[in-house]
Coordinates of C-alpha atoms in Angstrom, one line a residue:
H1 CA -18.5 132.9 67.0
W2 CA -16.5 132.2 63.7
G3 CA -15.9 128.9 62.8
R4 CA -12.5 128.0 62.6
P5 CA -11.9 127.3 58.9
P6 CA -10.0 124.6 57.8
N7 CA -6.9 126.4 56.7
V8 CA -6.7 128.8 59.3
Y9 CA -3.8 127.2 60.9
S10 CA -2.1 127.3 57.6
L11 CA -2.7 131.1 57.0
H12 CA -2.0 132.0 60.7
C13 CA 0.8 130.2 61.0
S14 CA 2.4 131.7 57.7
P15 CA 3.2 135.2 59.1
L16 CA 4.5 133.7 62.4
A17 CA 6.5 131.4 60.8
L18 CA 7.6 134.6 58.5
S19 CA 7.8 136.6 61.7
H20 CA 10.5 134.4 63.1
S21 CA 12.5 134.4 60.2
R22 CA 15.9 136.1 59.9
T23 CA 15.4 136.3 56.2
F24 CA 12.2 136.8 54.8
D25 CA 11.4 139.1 52.3
T26 CA 8.5 141.6 52.4
R27 CA 7.1 140.4 48.7
E28 CA 6.7 137.2 50.7
L29 CA 5.1 138.5 53.5
L30 CA 2.6 140.8 51.3
A31 CA 1.5 137.2 49.2
N32 CA 0.9 135.5 52.6
S33 CA -1.4 138.6 53.3
D34 CA -3.3 138.3 50.4
G35 CA -3.8 134.8 50.8
F36 CA -5.1 135.4 54.2
A37 CA -7.0 137.9 53.0
N38 CA -8.2 136.3 50.2
S39 CA -9.0 133.3 52.8
C40 CA -11.4 135.9 54.8
G41 CA -13.8 136.8 52.0
N42 CA -14.7 133.4 51.3
L43 CA -15.9 133.1 55.2
Q44 CA -18.5 135.9 54.0
T45 CA -20.5 133.7 51.5
R46 CA -21.6 131.8 55.2
G47 CA -23.1 135.0 56.1
S48 CA -20.5 136.5 58.3
P49 CA -19.0 139.6 57.8
A50 CA -15.5 139.6 57.5
P51 CA -14.0 142.9 56.7
G52 CA -10.6 141.8 55.1
G53 CA -9.0 145.0 54.6
F54 CA -9.4 145.6 58.4
F55 CA -7.7 141.7 58.9
R56 CA -5.0 142.5 56.4
F57 CA -4.0 145.9 58.1
V58 CA -3.9 144.5 61.7
L59 CA -1.8 141.2 60.4
I60 CA 0.7 143.9 58.8
Q61 CA 0.5 146.0 61.7
N62 CA 1.5 143.2 63.8
V63 CA 3.8 141.5 61.5
T64 CA 5.5 144.8 61.7
R65 CA 5.9 145.6 65.2
S66 CA 6.7 142.0 65.4
L67 CA 9.4 142.5 62.9
L68 CA 10.4 146.1 64.5
E69 CA 10.8 144.8 67.8
D70 CA 12.8 141.6 66.6
K71 CA 14.9 144.4 64.8
I72 CA 15.6 146.6 67.3
K73 CA 16.3 143.8 69.6
G74 CA 18.7 142.3 67.0
S75 CA 19.7 145.7 66.7
R76 CA 20.7 146.1 70.4
M77 CA 22.4 142.3 70.9
M78 CA 24.7 143.6 68.1
A79 CA 25.4 147.2 70.0
D80 CA 25.6 145.1 73.1
K81 CA 28.2 142.7 71.2
E82 CA 30.2 145.8 69.9
E83 CA 30.1 147.0 73.5
L84 CA 31.2 144.1 74.7
S85 CA 34.0 143.4 72.5
R86 CA 35.0 147.3 72.9
L87 CA 34.8 146.2 76.4
R88 CA 36.9 143.3 76.3
T89 CA 39.6 145.7 74.2
S90 CA 39.8 148.2 76.7
N91 CA 40.3 145.5 79.4
Q92 CA 43.1 143.8 77.7
E93 CA 44.4 147.1 77.0
L94 CA 44.2 148.0 80.8
R95 CA 45.6 144.9 81.8
K96 CA 48.6 145.4 79.2
Q97 CA 49.0 148.7 80.6
L98 CA 48.4 147.4 84.4
L99 CA 51.3 144.8 83.7
N100 CA 53.6 147.7 82.1
L101 CA 52.9 149.6 85.2
D102 CA 53.9 146.6 87.4
V103 CA 56.9 145.6 85.6
A104 CA 58.4 149.2 85.4
L105 CA 57.4 149.3 89.1
Q106 CA 59.3 146.5 89.7
Q107 CA 62.4 147.4 87.3
G108 CA 62.2 151.0 89.4
C109 CA 62.4 149.1 93.1
D110 CA 64.8 146.7 92.0
E111 CA 67.5 149.2 90.5
Q112 CA 66.7 151.5 94.2
I113 CA 67.4 148.0 95.9
R114 CA 70.5 147.2 93.7
A115 CA 72.1 150.9 94.3
V116 CA 70.9 151.0 97.9
E117 CA 72.9 147.3 98.1
H118 CA 76.0 149.0 96.7
K119 CA 75.5 152.1 98.9
A120 CA 76.0 149.7 101.6
A121 CA 78.7 147.4 100.0
A122 CA 80.5 150.9 99.5
S123 CA 80.1 151.5 103.1
D124 CA 81.2 148.2 104.2
A125 CA 84.3 148.3 102.0
E126 CA 85.2 151.7 103.5
T127 CA 85.0 150.8 106.6
A128 CA 86.8 147.9 106.3
R129 CA 89.7 149.9 104.5
L130 CA 89.7 152.2 107.3
R131 CA 90.1 149.4 110.0
I132 CA 92.9 148.0 107.9
E133 CA 94.5 151.4 107.4
I134 CA 94.1 151.9 111.7
A135 CA 95.6 148.5 112.0
N136 CA 98.5 149.3 109.3
I137 CA 99.1 152.6 111.5
N138 CA 98.9 150.9 114.5
A139 CA 101.4 148.3 113.6
R140 CA 103.8 151.1 111.9
W141 CA 103.5 152.8 115.3
K142 CA 104.3 149.6 117.0
Q143 CA 107.2 148.7 114.5
K144 CA 108.2 152.2 115.1
L145 CA 108.4 151.8 118.7
T146 CA 110.3 148.8 118.9
A147 CA 112.8 149.6 116.6
S148 CA 113.6 152.6 118.4
Q149 CA 113.6 150.6 121.9
D150 CA 116.0 148.3 119.8
E151 CA 117.8 151.0 118.9
C152 CA 118.3 152.6 122.3
K153 CA 119.2 149.1 123.6
M154 CA 121.9 149.3 120.6
L155 CA 122.9 152.1 121.2
S156 CA 123.9 151.5 124.9
N157 CA 125.4 148.2 124.0
Q158 CA 127.5 150.2 121.9
V159 CA 128.5 152.7 124.8
R160 CA 128.9 150.0 126.7
S161 CA 131.1 148.6 124.0
L162 CA 133.3 151.9 123.7
V163 CA 133.7 152.7 127.4
N164 CA 135.0 148.7 127.5
S165 CA 137.1 149.6 124.9
K166 CA 138.3 152.5 125.9
E167 CA 139.5 150.7 129.4
T168 CA 140.9 147.9 126.9
M169 CA 143.0 150.6 124.8
Q170 CA 144.0 152.5 128.2
T171 CA 145.5 149.4 129.2
K172 CA 147.0 148.1 126.1
L173 CA 148.5 151.9 125.8
K174 CA 149.7 151.4 128.9
Q175 CA 151.5 147.9 128.4
A176 CA 152.5 149.5 124.9
H177 CA 154.1 152.3 127.2
E178 CA 156.3 149.7 129.4
K179 CA 156.7 147.1 126.6
N180 CA 158.2 150.7 124.5
S181 CA 160.3 151.5 127.6
V182 CA 161.4 148.0 127.9
D183 CA 162.2 147.9 123.6
A184 CA 164.1 151.1 123.8
Q185 CA 166.3 149.4 126.7
L186 CA 166.8 146.7 124.7
F187 CA 167.4 148.2 121.7
A188 CA 170.4 150.6 123.3
A189 CA 171.6 147.4 124.6
E190 CA 171.5 145.8 121.4
R191 CA 173.2 148.8 119.3
Q192 CA 175.9 148.7 122.0
S193 CA 176.4 144.9 121.1
L194 CA 176.1 145.8 117.4
N195 CA 178.4 148.8 117.2
D196 CA 181.1 146.8 119.9
Q197 CA 180.7 144.0 116.9
L198 CA 181.1 146.2 114.4
S199 CA 184.0 147.9 116.4
G200 CA 185.5 144.3 116.3
M201 CA 185.0 143.8 112.4
N202 CA 186.8 146.8 111.7
D203 CA 189.9 146.0 114.1
Q204 CA 189.8 143.0 112.1
L205 CA 189.5 145.0 108.7
S206 CA 193.0 146.9 109.5
S207 CA 194.7 143.6 110.2
M208 CA 193.2 141.9 107.0
N209 CA 194.7 145.2 105.2
D210 CA 197.8 144.6 106.7
Q211 CA 198.0 141.0 105.7
L212 CA 196.8 142.0 102.0
L213 CA 199.8 144.7 101.9
R214 CA 202.5 142.3 103.0
Q215 CA 201.1 139.8 100.4
H216 CA 201.0 142.6 97.6
Q217 CA 204.7 143.4 98.4
E218 CA 205.7 139.6 98.5
I219 CA 203.5 139.6 95.1
Q220 CA 205.6 142.8 93.9
E221 CA 209.2 140.9 94.7
L222 CA 207.6 137.6 93.3
Q223 CA 206.8 139.3 89.6
K224 CA 210.4 140.9 89.5
A225 CA 211.8 137.1 90.3
L226 CA 209.6 136.0 87.8
T227 CA 211.2 139.0 85.3
Q228 CA 214.6 138.1 85.5
A229 CA 213.7 134.7 85.0
G230 CA 213.5 134.7 81.5
P231 CA 212.0 136.5 78.6
C232 CA 208.4 134.8 78.4
K233 CA 206.5 136.8 80.5
A234 CA 202.8 138.4 80.3
E235 CA 202.3 142.4 79.2
P236 CA 201.8 144.1 81.9
P237 CA 198.1 145.8 82.0
T238 CA 197.6 149.0 80.2
T239 CA 196.4 152.1 81.6
K240 CA 193.3 151.9 79.6
E241 CA 192.7 148.6 80.8
E242 CA 192.9 149.3 84.5
E243 CA 190.5 152.2 83.7
R244 CA 188.0 150.1 82.2
F245 CA 188.1 148.0 85.1
E246 CA 187.9 150.3 87.5
V247 CA 184.4 151.7 86.0
A248 CA 183.3 147.7 85.7
R249 CA 184.1 147.4 89.8
T250 CA 182.3 150.8 90.6
E251 CA 179.1 149.6 88.8
L252 CA 179.5 146.4 90.2
T253 CA 179.4 147.5 93.6
A254 CA 176.8 150.2 92.6
A255 CA 174.4 147.0 91.9
H256 CA 175.5 144.9 95.2
K257 CA 174.3 147.6 97.2
M258 CA 171.1 148.3 95.0
V259 CA 171.0 144.1 95.4
L260 CA 171.3 144.9 99.2
G261 CA 168.2 147.4 99.4
M262 CA 165.8 145.2 97.3
R263 CA 166.6 142.1 99.5
S264 CA 163.8 141.9 100.8
K265 CA 161.8 142.3 97.5
I266 CA 164.2 139.1 95.8
A267 CA 163.1 137.0 98.8
E268 CA 160.0 137.4 97.7
L269 CA 160.5 136.2 94.6
K270 CA 160.5 132.6 96.1
G271 CA 156.7 132.7 96.3
Y272 CA 156.2 133.4 93.1
S273 CA 154.1 130.7 91.9
V274 CA 154.4 131.9 88.3
E275 CA 157.1 132.6 86.2
P276 CA 157.9 136.8 86.5
K277 CA 158.7 138.2 83.1
H278 CA 162.2 138.1 82.1
A279 CA 163.1 135.5 84.3
T280 CA 166.2 135.0 82.1
A281 CA 168.3 137.4 84.3
V282 CA 167.4 135.2 87.4
R283 CA 168.5 132.0 85.7
G284 CA 171.3 134.0 84.5
V285 CA 172.6 135.1 87.9
L286 CA 172.1 132.0 90.1
E287 CA 174.2 130.4 86.9
L288 CA 176.5 132.7 87.1
L289 CA 177.0 132.4 90.8
G290 CA 176.2 128.5 91.0
S291 CA 178.7 127.7 88.3
G292 CA 180.7 125.1 90.2
H293 CA 177.9 123.6 92.0
G294 CA 175.5 121.9 88.8
E295 CA 172.1 122.7 90.1
K296 CA 169.2 122.1 87.7
M297 CA 167.1 125.6 86.6
E298 CA 165.3 124.3 83.6
T299 CA 161.5 125.1 85.1
W300 CA 160.7 128.5 87.5
D301 CA 159.9 126.3 90.5
Q302 CA 163.7 125.0 90.3
C303 CA 165.0 128.5 89.8
R304 CA 162.9 129.9 92.9
G305 CA 163.9 127.4 95.0
L306 CA 167.7 129.0 95.1
L307 CA 166.2 132.4 95.8
G308 CA 167.6 132.4 99.6
A309 CA 169.9 134.4 101.4
D310 CA 172.8 132.6 100.0
V311 CA 172.2 134.3 96.7
I312 CA 172.5 137.9 98.9
A313 CA 175.7 136.3 100.3
D314 CA 177.4 135.1 96.9
I315 CA 176.6 138.3 95.4
S316 CA 177.9 140.2 98.1
N317 CA 181.2 137.8 98.2
F318 CA 181.4 137.4 94.0
D319 CA 184.8 138.3 92.9
P320 CA 185.4 138.9 89.2
R321 CA 188.8 138.3 89.1
R322 CA 188.7 135.0 90.3
Q323 CA 188.6 133.6 86.5
N324 CA 188.3 129.9 85.6
D325 CA 186.9 128.8 82.3
K326 CA 183.3 127.8 83.1
L327 CA 182.7 131.4 84.6
V328 CA 184.5 133.1 81.0
V329 CA 181.9 130.5 79.1
L330 CA 178.9 131.4 81.2
C331 CA 179.3 135.3 80.9
N332 CA 179.7 135.0 77.0
K333 CA 176.5 132.8 76.8
W334 CA 174.7 135.5 79.6
K335 CA 175.7 138.2 77.5
G336 CA 174.1 137.0 74.3
A337 CA 170.7 136.1 76.1
V338 CA 170.6 139.4 78.0
E339 CA 171.8 141.1 74.5
G340 CA 168.6 143.8 73.6
M341 CA 166.6 143.6 77.3
E342 CA 166.2 147.3 78.4
R343 CA 166.4 147.8 81.8
D344 CA 163.3 149.9 82.4
Q345 CA 161.1 146.9 80.8
V346 CA 162.5 144.8 83.0
D347 CA 161.2 146.9 86.1
K348 CA 157.9 147.2 84.7
G349 CA 157.9 143.5 85.2
S350 CA 159.0 143.4 88.8
E351 CA 161.5 145.5 90.4
A352 CA 163.6 142.8 91.8
V353 CA 164.2 140.7 88.3
G354 CA 165.0 144.5 87.4
C355 CA 168.0 144.6 90.4
L356 CA 169.1 141.3 89.1
F357 CA 169.3 142.0 85.9
G358 CA 171.1 145.3 86.6
W359 CA 173.8 143.5 88.5
L360 CA 174.0 140.5 86.1
V361 CA 175.2 143.0 83.1
A362 CA 177.7 144.8 85.7
A363 CA 178.9 141.5 86.9
I364 CA 180.0 140.4 82.8
G365 CA 181.2 143.9 82.5
A366 CA 183.5 143.1 85.4
V367 CA 184.2 139.7 84.5
D368 CA 185.5 141.0 81.1
A369 CA 187.3 143.4 82.2
A370 CA 189.2 141.6 84.6
A371 CA 190.1 139.0 81.8
E372 CA 191.5 141.9 79.9
L373 CA 193.4 143.3 83.0
E374 CA 194.7 139.5 83.7
G375 CA 196.6 139.2 80.5
E376 CA 193.8 137.0 78.4
A377 CA 195.3 137.8 75.2
A378 CA 198.8 136.2 76.4
S379 CA 199.0 133.1 74.4
E380 CA 198.2 130.1 76.0
A381 CA 201.6 128.3 75.9
E382 CA 202.6 131.0 78.4
K383 CA 199.6 129.7 80.3
A384 CA 200.3 126.5 80.2
A385 CA 204.0 127.2 81.2
E386 CA 203.7 129.3 84.1
G387 CA 201.0 127.4 85.7
E388 CA 198.4 127.9 88.1
S389 CA 200.8 129.7 90.5
A390 CA 201.5 132.6 88.0
A391 CA 197.8 133.1 87.0
H392 CA 197.0 133.5 90.6
V393 CA 200.3 135.9 91.0
E394 CA 198.7 137.8 88.0
G395 CA 195.2 137.8 89.3
E396 CA 196.2 139.5 92.9
Q397 CA 198.3 142.3 91.5
V398 CA 195.4 144.9 92.3
G399 CA 197.1 145.1 95.7
P400 CA 195.4 147.6 97.9
E401 CA 192.6 148.0 95.8
Q402 CA 191.8 144.8 96.0
A403 CA 192.2 144.7 99.5
E404 CA 189.7 147.6 100.1
G405 CA 187.1 146.3 97.4
E406 CA 187.4 142.7 99.4
S407 CA 186.7 143.9 102.7
A408 CA 183.9 146.4 102.0
A409 CA 182.0 143.7 100.1
H410 CA 182.9 141.3 103.0
V411 CA 181.5 143.9 105.7
E412 CA 178.9 144.5 104.0
G413 CA 178.2 141.3 103.5
E414 CA 178.1 140.3 107.0
Q415 CA 176.1 143.4 107.9
V416 CA 173.1 142.3 106.0
G417 CA 172.3 140.6 109.6
P418 CA 168.7 141.1 111.1
E419 CA 167.3 142.0 107.5
Q420 CA 168.8 139.3 105.6
A421 CA 167.4 136.8 108.3
E422 CA 163.9 138.4 107.8
G423 CA 163.9 138.1 103.8
E424 CA 165.2 134.1 104.8
G425 CA 162.5 133.4 106.5
E426 CA 159.6 134.9 104.1
D427 CA 158.7 131.5 103.1
E428 CA 155.3 131.8 102.4
G429 CA 153.5 131.9 99.2
A430 CA 153.4 134.7 96.3
G431 CA 150.7 137.4 97.2
V432 CA 150.0 136.1 100.9
G433 CA 148.2 138.4 103.0
V434 CA 147.7 140.8 100.4
G435 CA 143.9 142.3 99.5
C436 CA 144.0 141.8 95.2
C437 CA 143.0 146.2 95.7
E438 CA 146.7 146.6 97.1
A439 CA 147.9 144.3 94.6
S440 CA 146.3 145.5 91.5
P441 CA 144.4 148.7 91.9
E442 CA 143.9 148.9 88.2
I443 CA 142.0 145.8 88.1
Y444 CA 139.9 145.2 91.2
K445 CA 137.9 147.7 92.8
E446 CA 136.1 148.7 96.4
L447 CA 132.3 148.8 95.7
G448 CA 130.7 148.6 99.3
E449 CA 130.6 146.8 102.5
C450 CA 127.9 144.7 104.2
L451 CA 128.8 142.9 107.4
G452 CA 132.1 143.7 107.5
G453 CA 132.6 142.2 104.3
K454 CA 133.3 143.7 101.4
L455 CA 132.0 144.1 97.2
M456 CA 134.7 144.6 94.5
H457 CA 134.6 144.6 91.0
M458 CA 136.7 143.2 88.6
T459 CA 138.0 143.9 84.8
L460 CA 140.8 141.9 83.4
K461 CA 141.3 143.0 79.8
K462 CA 142.5 140.1 77.3
G463 CA 145.8 138.9 78.3
E464 CA 146.4 140.8 81.2
R465 CA 147.5 139.4 84.4
D466 CA 146.6 140.5 88.0
Q467 CA 150.0 140.6 90.7
P468 CA 149.7 137.8 93.3
H469 CA 146.9 138.7 96.0
D470 CA 145.1 136.4 98.8
H471 CA 141.3 136.4 99.3
P472 CA 139.4 135.0 102.2
S473 CA 136.2 132.9 101.6
H474 CA 134.2 134.7 98.7
V475 CA 131.4 134.6 96.1
M476 CA 131.1 135.7 93.0
Y477 CA 129.0 136.8 90.1
V478 CA 130.6 136.4 86.4
I479 CA 129.2 139.5 84.5
K480 CA 131.0 139.0 81.0
G481 CA 132.4 135.3 80.9
G482 CA 135.5 134.3 79.5
T483 CA 138.7 131.6 79.9
L484 CA 141.0 132.3 83.2
K485 CA 144.6 130.7 83.8
I486 CA 144.5 130.7 88.1
T487 CA 147.9 129.8 89.7
G488 CA 147.3 128.9 93.5
A489 CA 143.9 128.7 95.3
P490 CA 141.3 126.8 94.7
N491 CA 144.6 124.8 93.2
P492 CA 147.0 123.3 95.4
A493 CA 150.1 125.7 95.6
G494 CA 152.0 126.4 92.5
E495 CA 149.6 124.2 90.1
T496 CA 147.9 125.9 87.6
S497 CA 144.2 125.4 85.8
E498 CA 142.0 126.8 83.3
T499 CA 138.4 127.9 83.7
E500 CA 135.5 128.7 81.6
L501 CA 133.3 131.4 83.1
L502 CA 129.8 132.0 81.8
D503 CA 128.0 134.8 81.7
G504 CA 125.2 135.3 84.9
A505 CA 127.3 132.3 86.5
G506 CA 127.6 132.1 90.3
A507 CA 130.3 130.7 92.3
C508 CA 131.7 129.9 95.6
M509 CA 135.3 130.3 96.4
P510 CA 137.5 129.5 99.0
G511 CA 140.4 131.8 100.6
G512 CA 143.8 131.3 99.6
A513 CA 146.6 133.5 97.5
H514 CA 146.7 132.7 93.6
Q515 CA 147.2 134.5 91.0
V516 CA 144.5 135.0 87.6
E517 CA 145.1 135.9 84.0
N518 CA 142.8 136.1 81.1
V519 CA 143.9 133.5 78.2
G520 CA 140.4 133.8 76.8
E521 CA 139.4 136.0 73.7
S522 CA 137.4 138.9 75.6
D523 CA 138.1 140.9 78.9
V524 CA 136.2 139.5 81.8
E525 CA 134.0 141.0 84.4
I526 CA 133.2 139.7 87.8
L527 CA 131.8 140.8 91.3
L528 CA 133.6 139.3 94.4
F529 CA 132.2 139.8 97.6
E530 CA 135.0 138.5 100.5
Q531 CA 132.7 137.6 103.4
G532 CA 133.6 139.3 107.1
E533 CA 132.7 137.4 110.4
Q534 CA 130.0 139.7 111.6
V535 CA 126.2 138.4 112.0
G536 CA 123.1 140.6 111.3
E537 CA 119.5 140.3 111.9
T538 CA 116.8 137.6 110.7
P539 CA 113.1 139.5 110.4
E540 CA 110.7 137.5 112.5
G541 CA 108.2 135.4 110.1
H542 CA 111.5 135.2 107.6
V543 CA 110.1 134.8 104.2
P544 CA 112.3 134.6 101.4
P545 CA 111.7 135.7 98.0
Q546 CA 112.7 132.6 96.4
E547 CA 109.6 131.3 98.1
T548 CA 107.3 133.8 97.2
D549 CA 108.4 134.3 93.5
G550 CA 110.5 131.6 92.2
D551 CA 110.4 132.6 88.6
Q552 CA 111.5 136.5 89.4
Y553 CA 114.5 135.3 92.3
K554 CA 116.9 132.4 90.9
T555 CA 119.8 131.2 93.9
L556 CA 123.0 131.5 91.8
A557 CA 125.1 130.0 94.6
E558 CA 125.4 130.1 98.2
N559 CA 127.8 128.7 101.2
E560 CA 127.1 128.7 105.0
A561 CA 127.1 132.2 105.1
W562 CA 126.2 133.9 101.8
V563 CA 123.7 133.6 98.9
V564 CA 123.7 135.1 95.4
V565 CA 120.5 135.9 93.7
E566 CA 119.5 137.3 90.2
V567 CA 116.2 139.8 90.5
T568 CA 114.2 139.7 86.8
L569 CA 111.5 142.1 86.9
K570 CA 109.5 143.6 83.7
A571 CA 108.7 147.0 83.4
G572 CA 105.2 147.5 85.7
E573 CA 105.6 144.1 87.3
E574 CA 106.0 143.8 91.3
D575 CA 106.7 140.9 93.5
H576 CA 104.7 139.5 96.8
P577 CA 105.4 140.2 100.1
H578 CA 108.6 139.3 101.6
S579 CA 111.8 139.6 104.1
H580 CA 115.6 139.9 103.8
R581 CA 118.3 139.8 106.0
D582 CA 121.2 142.3 105.7
H583 CA 122.4 142.5 101.6
L584 CA 123.9 144.5 99.0
V585 CA 122.5 145.0 95.5
Y586 CA 124.3 146.0 92.1
V587 CA 122.5 147.2 89.7
L588 CA 122.8 145.2 86.3
E589 CA 120.3 147.2 84.3
G590 CA 117.0 149.3 85.1
E591 CA 116.0 152.5 85.3
Q592 CA 113.4 153.1 88.5
L593 CA 112.5 150.5 91.5
T594 CA 109.5 151.5 94.1
I595 CA 110.1 149.9 97.7
H596 CA 106.8 149.4 99.5
P597 CA 108.0 148.8 103.7
G598 CA 106.1 145.8 105.1
Q599 CA 104.0 143.3 104.0
E600 CA 100.9 145.9 102.6
K601 CA 101.4 148.8 100.4
V602 CA 100.4 151.2 102.9
A603 CA 103.5 153.0 104.1
E604 CA 105.0 155.9 102.3
P605 CA 106.9 154.2 99.3
M606 CA 110.7 154.8 98.3
V607 CA 111.4 155.6 94.8
L608 CA 115.1 154.7 93.4
E609 CA 116.2 155.9 90.6
I610 CA 118.6 153.1 89.5
A611 CA 121.2 152.8 86.4
A612 CA 123.6 150.3 85.6
G613 CA 126.4 149.8 88.3
A614 CA 124.7 151.2 91.4
V615 CA 125.6 149.4 94.5
L616 CA 122.4 149.8 97.1
P617 CA 123.0 148.5 101.0
I618 CA 119.2 147.0 102.0
Q619 CA 118.5 146.6 105.8
P620 CA 116.6 143.7 107.2
G621 CA 113.2 143.7 106.8
F622 CA 109.9 143.2 105.0
H623 CA 108.8 144.8 102.0
I624 CA 107.4 144.8 98.0
V625 CA 109.6 145.8 95.3
E626 CA 107.7 147.2 92.2
N627 CA 109.1 148.3 88.6
T628 CA 107.8 151.5 87.9
G629 CA 110.4 152.3 85.5
S630 CA 109.8 151.7 81.6
K631 CA 113.0 149.2 81.4
D632 CA 113.2 145.6 82.8
A633 CA 115.4 145.5 86.1
R634 CA 118.2 143.1 86.3
L635 CA 119.9 143.0 89.7
V636 CA 122.2 140.8 91.7
Y637 CA 122.3 141.4 95.4
F638 CA 124.4 139.4 97.8
E639 CA 122.6 138.4 101.5
S640 CA 123.9 136.9 104.5
K641 CA 122.2 133.7 105.8
R642 CA 123.1 134.7 109.4

């Protein structure tokens, strides 16, 4: 047995320490091995065989094996770590790929779910639309059925009404036949009575002619006596003067007959609240006829108050030979006043005034001719000496001609009879009962009708005046405004006022007769709607457009029966569902409108091509209006409230 030398542990432990060190050096290992061999060599001194080379080999072998094992183990650990790192990296990449696949799968599922939900919603919407369309179709057919039933009822009522009207007309016709037969009998009796009166008047006329003939003979005898009484006597009228007087009297007779033929129109002048043109002729006639009565004729109201049946009678009884100074002065005055006036111009203003103008000119000429015939050229001394009796004798020298003229004038004056009385009874104001289109057809044009009412268009040019006419209650819309002078309604009868009308204004007017004159600086255009008595239909659940679209529909004027509304729709704009009663639409401007019947846009629409001035009658019911033109549309309509 070997003993353990003191440095065995150091020699033994050094290689172990080196074997477990990760930072050893081979040279250090060999150095340690040499020390260990030397230690083993020292053991030989004690007599123990110690082969140092063997121990060295074994030591190196063991150390090398240990080092190789450690290195292999370290290499394996490094490879394991690298493999583990690679595996971890692969795991992370696989996790990322798995996450991406999960996200893509989730997105695909979401898109498919959304597509399915969209298809389901579209299917639900289509189902709802089909249900609404089916409901609308049913509602339309129901409305058509109801309308057909109502139309059948209306036609039945119309048939019954026509049957009743036929029976009524037959009854009235029968009564008219009976009345005509009675009237014919009364007319025959009245005609016989008039013939009897005419026969009596002819007898009176013959008697008066006999008396006038006797007076003529007496006048001739008195003239002879006056001739024998002294040298101062008036020169007898010349043949030329007699001819002039005959011509003047013939013209006066023709003018008198014309006055008799126009007596009804002359009587209508009494109702003129506005002074007609050339009223000077009327004043001249009245002053010439009333030259001894002192009537005042400063204003037209004073003149027209004298235009009664007495004027016709005074014209019939007028004798130009009944001379007095005032009559001659008046004739000279009015001769200058009417000088330059032409009959054609006067007739254009008023035929009645023209007729009176013709009589005035003829009367002035007859008075002048009579004055010459009666010896107005004689000196004032001779007239003063002869006195009123001589003047009377000279004035009656016409004899049979005068008798014939006076008799004819008297008969014609008395034969005015019923016509004169009729003219005298026409005390109504001017234009009463005369429609505006009838009085002034060049100013008023009828455009349409609705429920018995009439829509009319008035164009009154600057300085123009219409004829007196009458209106029922009416509403109006001003297309082009201006200043109007209105005589009569709505003013008290005969009173005048001026009114300023603005573009786009509406108004309600009471009924009455009046005359309108444009005293402004521009032409005036107005729409007038004269309301009728018929009553229209009100749609069930009536919703006026002023409630649904107050910005587009504006009420301008209304009374108890009608309303005036202005509509403004921009291009491409449409209103909300609403309803109307019977109404008339007037287009101010626009291009195209599309009307959708009902409360929804499901029925076949009605496309209307419109232009300014077009008139559209619209039936009651619900609808939607759409401006499908390229221009803004402006309309005004007149709608019944009953």
